[in-house]
Short mmCIF file of N, CA, C and O in Angstrom, two decimals:
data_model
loop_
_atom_site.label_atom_id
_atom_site.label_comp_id
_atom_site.label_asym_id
_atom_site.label_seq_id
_atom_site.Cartn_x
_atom_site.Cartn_y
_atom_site.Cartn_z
N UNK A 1 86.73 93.19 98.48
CA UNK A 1 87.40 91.92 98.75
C UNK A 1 88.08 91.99 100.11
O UNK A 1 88.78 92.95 100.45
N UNK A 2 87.83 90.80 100.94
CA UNK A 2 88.78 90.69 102.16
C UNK A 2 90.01 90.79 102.11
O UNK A 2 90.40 89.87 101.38
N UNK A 3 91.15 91.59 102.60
CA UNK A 3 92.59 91.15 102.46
C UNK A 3 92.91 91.58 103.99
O UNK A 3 92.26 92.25 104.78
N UNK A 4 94.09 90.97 104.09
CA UNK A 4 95.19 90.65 105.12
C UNK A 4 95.94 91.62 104.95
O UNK A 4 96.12 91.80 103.75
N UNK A 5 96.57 92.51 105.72
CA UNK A 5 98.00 93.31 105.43
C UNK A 5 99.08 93.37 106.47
O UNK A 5 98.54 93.64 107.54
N UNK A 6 100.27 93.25 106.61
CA UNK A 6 101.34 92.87 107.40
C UNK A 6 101.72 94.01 107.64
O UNK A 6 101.34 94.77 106.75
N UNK A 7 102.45 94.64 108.63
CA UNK A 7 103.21 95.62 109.07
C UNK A 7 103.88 95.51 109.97
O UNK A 7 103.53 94.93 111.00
N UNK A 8 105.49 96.24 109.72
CA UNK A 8 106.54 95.79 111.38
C UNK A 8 107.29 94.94 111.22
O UNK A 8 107.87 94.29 112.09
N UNK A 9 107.40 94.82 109.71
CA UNK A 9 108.90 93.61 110.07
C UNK A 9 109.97 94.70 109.83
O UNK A 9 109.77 95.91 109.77
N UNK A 10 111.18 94.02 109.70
CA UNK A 10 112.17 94.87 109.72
C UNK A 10 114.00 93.94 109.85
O UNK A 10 114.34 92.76 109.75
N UNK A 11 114.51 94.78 110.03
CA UNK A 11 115.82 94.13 110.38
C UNK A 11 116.50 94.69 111.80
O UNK A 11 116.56 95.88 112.12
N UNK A 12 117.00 93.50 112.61
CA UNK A 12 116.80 93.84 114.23
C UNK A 12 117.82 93.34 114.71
O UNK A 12 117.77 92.21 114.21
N UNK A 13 119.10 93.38 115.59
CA UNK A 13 119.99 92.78 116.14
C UNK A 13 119.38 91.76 117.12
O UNK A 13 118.22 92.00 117.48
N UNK A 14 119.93 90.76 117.58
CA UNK A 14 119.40 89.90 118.39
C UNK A 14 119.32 90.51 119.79
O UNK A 14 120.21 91.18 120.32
N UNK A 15 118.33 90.23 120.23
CA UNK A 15 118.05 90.23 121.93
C UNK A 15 117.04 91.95 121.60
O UNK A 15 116.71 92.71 122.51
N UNK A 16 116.74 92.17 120.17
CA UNK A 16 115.69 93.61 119.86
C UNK A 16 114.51 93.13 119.67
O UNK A 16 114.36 91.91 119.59
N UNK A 17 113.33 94.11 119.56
CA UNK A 17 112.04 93.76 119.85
C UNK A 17 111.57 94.22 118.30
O UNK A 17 112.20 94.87 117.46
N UNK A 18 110.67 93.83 118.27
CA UNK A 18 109.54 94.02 116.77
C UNK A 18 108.10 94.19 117.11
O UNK A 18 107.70 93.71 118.16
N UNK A 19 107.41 94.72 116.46
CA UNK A 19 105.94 94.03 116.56
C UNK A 19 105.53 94.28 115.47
O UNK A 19 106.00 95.18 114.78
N UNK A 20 104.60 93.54 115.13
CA UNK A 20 104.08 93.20 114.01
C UNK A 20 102.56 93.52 113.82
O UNK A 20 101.93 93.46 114.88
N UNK A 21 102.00 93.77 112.97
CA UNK A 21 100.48 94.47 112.59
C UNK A 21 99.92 93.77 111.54
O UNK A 21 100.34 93.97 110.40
N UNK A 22 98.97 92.92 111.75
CA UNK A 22 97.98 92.41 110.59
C UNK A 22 96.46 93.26 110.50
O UNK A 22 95.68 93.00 111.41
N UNK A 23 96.06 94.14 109.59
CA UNK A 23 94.87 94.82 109.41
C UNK A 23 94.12 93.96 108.23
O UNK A 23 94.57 93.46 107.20
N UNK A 24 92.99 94.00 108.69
CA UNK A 24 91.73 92.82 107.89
C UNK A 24 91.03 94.14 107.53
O UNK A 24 90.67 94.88 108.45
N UNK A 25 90.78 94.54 106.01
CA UNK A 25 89.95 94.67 105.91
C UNK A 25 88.96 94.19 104.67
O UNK A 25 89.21 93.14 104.09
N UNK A 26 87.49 95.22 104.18
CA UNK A 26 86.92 94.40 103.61
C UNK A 26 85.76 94.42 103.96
O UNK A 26 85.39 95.07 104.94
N UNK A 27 84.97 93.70 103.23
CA UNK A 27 83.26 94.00 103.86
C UNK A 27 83.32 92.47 104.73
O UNK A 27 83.01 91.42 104.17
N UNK A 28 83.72 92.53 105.96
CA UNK A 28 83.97 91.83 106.84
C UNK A 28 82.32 91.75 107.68
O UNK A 28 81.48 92.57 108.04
N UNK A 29 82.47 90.25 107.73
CA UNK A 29 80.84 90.30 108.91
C UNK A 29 81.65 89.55 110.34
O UNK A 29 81.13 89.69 111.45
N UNK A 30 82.72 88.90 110.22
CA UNK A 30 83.00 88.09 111.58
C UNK A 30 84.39 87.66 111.02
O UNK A 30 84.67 87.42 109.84
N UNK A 31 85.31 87.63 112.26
CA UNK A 31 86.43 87.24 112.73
C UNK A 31 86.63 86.22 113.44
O UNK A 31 86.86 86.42 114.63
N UNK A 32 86.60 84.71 112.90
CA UNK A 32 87.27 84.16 113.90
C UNK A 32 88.46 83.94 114.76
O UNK A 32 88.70 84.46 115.85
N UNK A 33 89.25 82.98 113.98
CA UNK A 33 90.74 82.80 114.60
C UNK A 33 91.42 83.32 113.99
O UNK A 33 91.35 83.09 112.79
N UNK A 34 92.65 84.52 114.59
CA UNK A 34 93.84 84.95 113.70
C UNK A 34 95.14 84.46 114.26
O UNK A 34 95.22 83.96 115.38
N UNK A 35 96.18 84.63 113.43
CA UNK A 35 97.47 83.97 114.06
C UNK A 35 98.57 84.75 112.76
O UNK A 35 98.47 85.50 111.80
N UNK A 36 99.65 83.97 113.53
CA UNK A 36 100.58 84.55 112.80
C UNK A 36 101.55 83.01 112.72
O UNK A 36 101.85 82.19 113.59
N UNK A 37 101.81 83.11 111.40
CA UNK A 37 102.69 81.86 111.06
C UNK A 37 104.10 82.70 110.53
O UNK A 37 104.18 83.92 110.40
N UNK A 38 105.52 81.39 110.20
CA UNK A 38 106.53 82.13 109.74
C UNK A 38 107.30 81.03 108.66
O UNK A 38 106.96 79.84 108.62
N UNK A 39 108.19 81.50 107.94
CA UNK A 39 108.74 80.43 107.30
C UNK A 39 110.11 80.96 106.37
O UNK A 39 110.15 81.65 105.35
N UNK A 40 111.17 80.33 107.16
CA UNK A 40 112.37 80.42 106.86
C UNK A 40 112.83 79.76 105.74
O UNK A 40 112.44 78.64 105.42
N UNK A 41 113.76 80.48 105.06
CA UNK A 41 114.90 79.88 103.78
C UNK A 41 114.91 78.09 104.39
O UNK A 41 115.36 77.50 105.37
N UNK A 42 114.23 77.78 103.34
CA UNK A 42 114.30 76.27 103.43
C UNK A 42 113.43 75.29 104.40
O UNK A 42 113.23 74.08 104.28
N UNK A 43 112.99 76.15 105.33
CA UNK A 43 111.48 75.41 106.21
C UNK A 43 110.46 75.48 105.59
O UNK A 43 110.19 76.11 104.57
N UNK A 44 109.65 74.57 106.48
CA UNK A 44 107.90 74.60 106.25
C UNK A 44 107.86 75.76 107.16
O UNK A 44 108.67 76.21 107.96
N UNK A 45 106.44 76.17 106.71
CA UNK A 45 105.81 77.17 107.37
C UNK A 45 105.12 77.14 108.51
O UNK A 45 103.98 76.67 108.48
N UNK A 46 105.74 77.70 109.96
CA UNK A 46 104.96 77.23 111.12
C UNK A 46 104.57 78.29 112.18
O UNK A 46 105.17 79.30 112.57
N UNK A 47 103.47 77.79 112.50
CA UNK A 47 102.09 78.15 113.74
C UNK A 47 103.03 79.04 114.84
O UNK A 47 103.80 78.55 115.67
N UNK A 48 102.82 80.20 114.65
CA UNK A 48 103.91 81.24 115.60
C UNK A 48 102.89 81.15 116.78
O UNK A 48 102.95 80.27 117.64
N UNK A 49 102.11 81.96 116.75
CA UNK A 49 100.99 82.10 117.66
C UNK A 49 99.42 81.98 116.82
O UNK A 49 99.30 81.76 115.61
N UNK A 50 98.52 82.14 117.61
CA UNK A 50 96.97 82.31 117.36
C UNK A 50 96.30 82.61 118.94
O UNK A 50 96.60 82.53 120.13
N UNK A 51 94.97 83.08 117.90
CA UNK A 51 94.06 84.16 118.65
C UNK A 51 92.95 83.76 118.45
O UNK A 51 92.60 83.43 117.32
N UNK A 52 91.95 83.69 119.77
CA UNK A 52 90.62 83.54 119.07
C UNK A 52 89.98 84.99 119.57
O UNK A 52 90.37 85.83 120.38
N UNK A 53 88.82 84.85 118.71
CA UNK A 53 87.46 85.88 118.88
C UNK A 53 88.03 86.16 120.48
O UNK A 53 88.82 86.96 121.00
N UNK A 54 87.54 85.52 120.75
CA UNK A 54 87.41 85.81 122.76
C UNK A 54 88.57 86.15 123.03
O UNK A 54 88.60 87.06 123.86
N UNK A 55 89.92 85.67 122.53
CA UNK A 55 91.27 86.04 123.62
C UNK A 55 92.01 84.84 124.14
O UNK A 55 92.69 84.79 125.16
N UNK A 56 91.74 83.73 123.13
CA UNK A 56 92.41 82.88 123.70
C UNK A 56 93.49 82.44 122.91
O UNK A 56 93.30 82.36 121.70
N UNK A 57 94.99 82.02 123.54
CA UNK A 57 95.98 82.17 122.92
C UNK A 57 96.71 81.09 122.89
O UNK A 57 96.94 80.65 124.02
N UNK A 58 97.26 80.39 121.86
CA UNK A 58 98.13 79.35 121.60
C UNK A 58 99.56 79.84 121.15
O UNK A 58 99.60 80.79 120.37
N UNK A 59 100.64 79.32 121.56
CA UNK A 59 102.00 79.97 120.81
C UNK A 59 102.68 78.15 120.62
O UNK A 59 102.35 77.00 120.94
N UNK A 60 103.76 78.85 119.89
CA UNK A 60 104.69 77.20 119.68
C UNK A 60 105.62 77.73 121.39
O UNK A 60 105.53 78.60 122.25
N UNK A 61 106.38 76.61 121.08
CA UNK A 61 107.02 76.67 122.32
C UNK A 61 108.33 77.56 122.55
O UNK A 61 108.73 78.15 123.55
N UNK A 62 108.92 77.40 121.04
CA UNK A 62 109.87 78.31 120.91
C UNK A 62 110.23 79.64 121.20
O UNK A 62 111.30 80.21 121.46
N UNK A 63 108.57 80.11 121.05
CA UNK A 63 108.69 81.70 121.23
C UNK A 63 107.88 82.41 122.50
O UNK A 63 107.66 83.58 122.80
N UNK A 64 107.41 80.62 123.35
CA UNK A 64 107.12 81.28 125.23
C UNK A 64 107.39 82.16 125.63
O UNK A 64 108.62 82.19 125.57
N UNK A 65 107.07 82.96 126.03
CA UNK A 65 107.55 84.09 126.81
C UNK A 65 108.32 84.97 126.28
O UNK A 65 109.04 85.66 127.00
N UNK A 66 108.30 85.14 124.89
CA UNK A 66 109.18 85.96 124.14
C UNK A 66 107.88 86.64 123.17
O UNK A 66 107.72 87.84 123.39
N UNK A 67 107.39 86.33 122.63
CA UNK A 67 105.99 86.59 121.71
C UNK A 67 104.79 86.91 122.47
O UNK A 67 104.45 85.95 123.17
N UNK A 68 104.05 87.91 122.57
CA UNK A 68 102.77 87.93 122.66
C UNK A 68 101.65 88.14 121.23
O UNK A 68 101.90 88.73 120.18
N UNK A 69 100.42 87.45 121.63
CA UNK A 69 100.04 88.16 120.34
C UNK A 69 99.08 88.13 120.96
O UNK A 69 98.80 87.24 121.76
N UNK A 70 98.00 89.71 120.52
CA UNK A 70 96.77 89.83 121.10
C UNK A 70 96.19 90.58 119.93
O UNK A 70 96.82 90.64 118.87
N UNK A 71 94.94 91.19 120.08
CA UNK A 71 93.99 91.57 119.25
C UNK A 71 92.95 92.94 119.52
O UNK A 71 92.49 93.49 120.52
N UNK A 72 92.87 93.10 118.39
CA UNK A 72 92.03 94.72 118.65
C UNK A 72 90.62 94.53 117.98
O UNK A 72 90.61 95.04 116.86
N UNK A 73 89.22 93.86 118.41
CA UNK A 73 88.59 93.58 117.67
C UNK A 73 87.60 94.44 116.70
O UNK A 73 87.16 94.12 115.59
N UNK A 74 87.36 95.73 117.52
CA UNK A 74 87.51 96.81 117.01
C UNK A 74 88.50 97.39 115.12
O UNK A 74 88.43 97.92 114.01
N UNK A 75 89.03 96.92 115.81
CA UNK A 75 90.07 97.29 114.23
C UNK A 75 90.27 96.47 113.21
O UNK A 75 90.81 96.69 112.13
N UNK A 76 89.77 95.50 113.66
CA UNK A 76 90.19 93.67 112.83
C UNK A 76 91.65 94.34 112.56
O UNK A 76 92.10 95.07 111.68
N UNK A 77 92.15 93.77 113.68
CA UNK A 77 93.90 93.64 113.69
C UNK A 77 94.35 93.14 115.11
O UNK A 77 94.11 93.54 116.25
N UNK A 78 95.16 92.03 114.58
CA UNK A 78 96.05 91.60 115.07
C UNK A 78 97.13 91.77 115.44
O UNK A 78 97.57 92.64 114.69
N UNK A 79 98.45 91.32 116.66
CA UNK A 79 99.44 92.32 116.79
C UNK A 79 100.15 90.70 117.26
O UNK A 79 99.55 89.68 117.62
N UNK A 80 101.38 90.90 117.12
CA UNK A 80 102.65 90.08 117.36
C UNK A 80 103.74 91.11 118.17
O UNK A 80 104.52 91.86 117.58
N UNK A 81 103.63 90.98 119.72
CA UNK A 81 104.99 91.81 119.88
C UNK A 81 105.94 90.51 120.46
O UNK A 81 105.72 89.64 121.31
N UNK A 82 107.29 90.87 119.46
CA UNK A 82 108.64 90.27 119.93
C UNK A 82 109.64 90.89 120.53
O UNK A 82 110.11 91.92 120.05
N UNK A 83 110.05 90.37 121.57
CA UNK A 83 111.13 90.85 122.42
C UNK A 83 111.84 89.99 122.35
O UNK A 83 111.47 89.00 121.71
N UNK A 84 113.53 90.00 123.15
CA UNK A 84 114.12 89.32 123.12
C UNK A 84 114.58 88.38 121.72
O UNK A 84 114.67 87.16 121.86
N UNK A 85 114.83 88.97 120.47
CA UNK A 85 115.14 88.15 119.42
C UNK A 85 116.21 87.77 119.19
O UNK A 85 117.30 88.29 119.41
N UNK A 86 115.88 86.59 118.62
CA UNK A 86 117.09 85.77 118.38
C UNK A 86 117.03 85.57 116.83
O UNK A 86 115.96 85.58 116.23
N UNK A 87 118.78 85.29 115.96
CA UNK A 87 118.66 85.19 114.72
C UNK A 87 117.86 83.55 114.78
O UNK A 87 118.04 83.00 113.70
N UNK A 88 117.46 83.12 115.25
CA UNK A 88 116.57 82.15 114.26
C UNK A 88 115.40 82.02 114.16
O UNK A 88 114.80 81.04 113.70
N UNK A 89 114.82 83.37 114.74
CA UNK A 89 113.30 83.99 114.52
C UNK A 89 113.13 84.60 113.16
O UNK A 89 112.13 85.26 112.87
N UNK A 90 114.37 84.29 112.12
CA UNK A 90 114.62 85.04 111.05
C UNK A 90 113.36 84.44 110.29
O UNK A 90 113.00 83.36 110.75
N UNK A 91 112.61 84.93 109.23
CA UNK A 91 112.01 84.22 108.23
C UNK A 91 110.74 85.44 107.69
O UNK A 91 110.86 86.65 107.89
N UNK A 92 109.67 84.83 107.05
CA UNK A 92 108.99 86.18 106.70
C UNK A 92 107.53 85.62 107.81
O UNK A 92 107.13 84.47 108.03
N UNK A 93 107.20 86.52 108.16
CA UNK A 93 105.86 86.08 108.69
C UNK A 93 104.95 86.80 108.48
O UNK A 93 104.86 88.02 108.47
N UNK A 94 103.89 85.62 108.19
CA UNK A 94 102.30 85.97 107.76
C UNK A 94 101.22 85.80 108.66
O UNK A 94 100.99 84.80 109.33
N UNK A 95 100.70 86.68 108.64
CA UNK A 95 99.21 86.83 109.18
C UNK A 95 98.01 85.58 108.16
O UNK A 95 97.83 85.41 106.95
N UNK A 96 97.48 84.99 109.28
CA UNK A 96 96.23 84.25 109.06
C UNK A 96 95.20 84.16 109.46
O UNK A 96 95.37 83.68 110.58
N UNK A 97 93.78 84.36 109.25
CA UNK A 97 92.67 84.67 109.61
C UNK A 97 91.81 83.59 109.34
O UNK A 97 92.44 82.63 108.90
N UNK A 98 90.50 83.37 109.46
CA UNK A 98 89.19 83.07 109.24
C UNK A 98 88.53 83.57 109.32
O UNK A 98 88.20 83.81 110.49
N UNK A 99 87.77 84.17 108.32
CA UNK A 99 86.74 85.14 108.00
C UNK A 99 85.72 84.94 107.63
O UNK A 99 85.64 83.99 106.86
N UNK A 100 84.07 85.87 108.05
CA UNK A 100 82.91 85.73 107.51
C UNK A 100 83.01 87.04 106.59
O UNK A 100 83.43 88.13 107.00
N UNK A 101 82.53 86.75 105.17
CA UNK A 101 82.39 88.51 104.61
C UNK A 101 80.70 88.13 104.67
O UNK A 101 80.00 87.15 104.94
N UNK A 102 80.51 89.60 104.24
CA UNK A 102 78.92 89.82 103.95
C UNK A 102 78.40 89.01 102.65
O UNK A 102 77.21 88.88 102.35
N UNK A 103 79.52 88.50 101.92
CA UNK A 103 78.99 87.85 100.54
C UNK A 103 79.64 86.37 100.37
O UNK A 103 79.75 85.75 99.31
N UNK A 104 80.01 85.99 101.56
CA UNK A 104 80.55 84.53 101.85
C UNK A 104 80.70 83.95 103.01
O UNK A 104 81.16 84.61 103.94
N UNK A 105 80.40 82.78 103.16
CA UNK A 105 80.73 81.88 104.41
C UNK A 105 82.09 82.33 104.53
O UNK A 105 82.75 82.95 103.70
N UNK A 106 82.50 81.80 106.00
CA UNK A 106 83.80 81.76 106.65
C UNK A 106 84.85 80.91 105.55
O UNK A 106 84.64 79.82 105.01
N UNK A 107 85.85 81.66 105.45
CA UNK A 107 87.05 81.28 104.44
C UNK A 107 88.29 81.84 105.41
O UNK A 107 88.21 82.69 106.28
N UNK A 108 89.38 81.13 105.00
CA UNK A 108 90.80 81.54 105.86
C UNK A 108 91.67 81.90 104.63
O UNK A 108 91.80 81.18 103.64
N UNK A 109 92.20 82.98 104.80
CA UNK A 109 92.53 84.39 104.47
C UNK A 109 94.34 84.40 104.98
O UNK A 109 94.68 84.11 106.13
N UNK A 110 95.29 84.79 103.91
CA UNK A 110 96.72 84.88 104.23
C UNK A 110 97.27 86.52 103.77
O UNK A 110 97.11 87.17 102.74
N UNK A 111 97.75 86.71 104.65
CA UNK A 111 98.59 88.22 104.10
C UNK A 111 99.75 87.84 103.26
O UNK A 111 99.99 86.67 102.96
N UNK A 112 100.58 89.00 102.84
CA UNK A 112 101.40 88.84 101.86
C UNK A 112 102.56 88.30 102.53
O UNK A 112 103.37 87.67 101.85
N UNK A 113 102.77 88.45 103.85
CA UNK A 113 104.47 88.27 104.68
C UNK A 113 104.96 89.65 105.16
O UNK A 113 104.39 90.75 105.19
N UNK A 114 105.71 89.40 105.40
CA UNK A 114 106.56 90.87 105.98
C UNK A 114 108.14 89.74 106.67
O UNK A 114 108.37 88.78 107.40
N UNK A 115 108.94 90.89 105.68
CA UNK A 115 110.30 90.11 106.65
C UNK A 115 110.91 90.23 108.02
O UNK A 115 110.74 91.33 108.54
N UNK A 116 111.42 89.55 108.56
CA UNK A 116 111.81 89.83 109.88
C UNK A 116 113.63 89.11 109.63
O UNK A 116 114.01 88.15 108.97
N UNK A 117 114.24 89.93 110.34
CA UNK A 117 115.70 89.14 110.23
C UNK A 117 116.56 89.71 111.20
O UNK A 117 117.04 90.81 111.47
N UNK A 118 116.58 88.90 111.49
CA UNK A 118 117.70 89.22 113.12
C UNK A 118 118.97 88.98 112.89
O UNK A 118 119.53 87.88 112.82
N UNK A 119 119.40 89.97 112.77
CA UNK A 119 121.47 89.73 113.35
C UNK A 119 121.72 89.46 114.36
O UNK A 119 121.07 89.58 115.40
N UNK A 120 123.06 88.92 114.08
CA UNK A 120 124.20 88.70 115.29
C UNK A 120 124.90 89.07 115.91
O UNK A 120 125.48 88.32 116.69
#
């Protein structure tokens, strides 16, 4: 079975760095788009960054120049590095994929979360 797995959250004073690790594995045939979403005590859940196959990268605006996220395609894993945090980067964040396995069309795929929480 395909799964998602999170790694790298933690608890971090503000203005500290994190990074974060999503590993796909699985009888995987293709990777499309991965990303990383988040979702705080009492929010909806929202679009941190994404990745495509090739390297191309979307972030929200909030986390410009503070977030990178790039990819190891080699490894089917994904990476989130945060610098500069602030407590309202607090929330759990999940890894999201689109996947081909060897025994199914492309399906999009969620990890379990991993917490992240920034002090003050």
């Amino acid at each position: 079975q395909v799964r998602l797995v999170e790694s790298g959250g933690g608890l971090v004073q503000a203005g500290g760095s994190l990074r974060l690790s999503c590993a796909a594995s699985g009888s995987i045939f293709s990777i499309n788009i991965m990303g990383w979403y988040r979702q705080a005590p009492g929010k909806q859940r929202e679009l941190v960054a994404d990745i495509t196959s090739g390297g191309r990268t979307n972030y929200a605006e909030s986390v410009k120049g503070r977030f990178t996220i790039s990819r190891d395609n080699a490894k089917n894993t994904v990476y989130l590095q945060m610098i500069s945090l602030k407590p309202e980067d607090t929330a759990v964040y999940y890894c999201n994929a689109d996947i081909r396995s060897f025994l199914r069309d492309l399906r999009n795929y969620w990890g379990q979360g991993t917490q992240v929480t920034v002090s003050s």
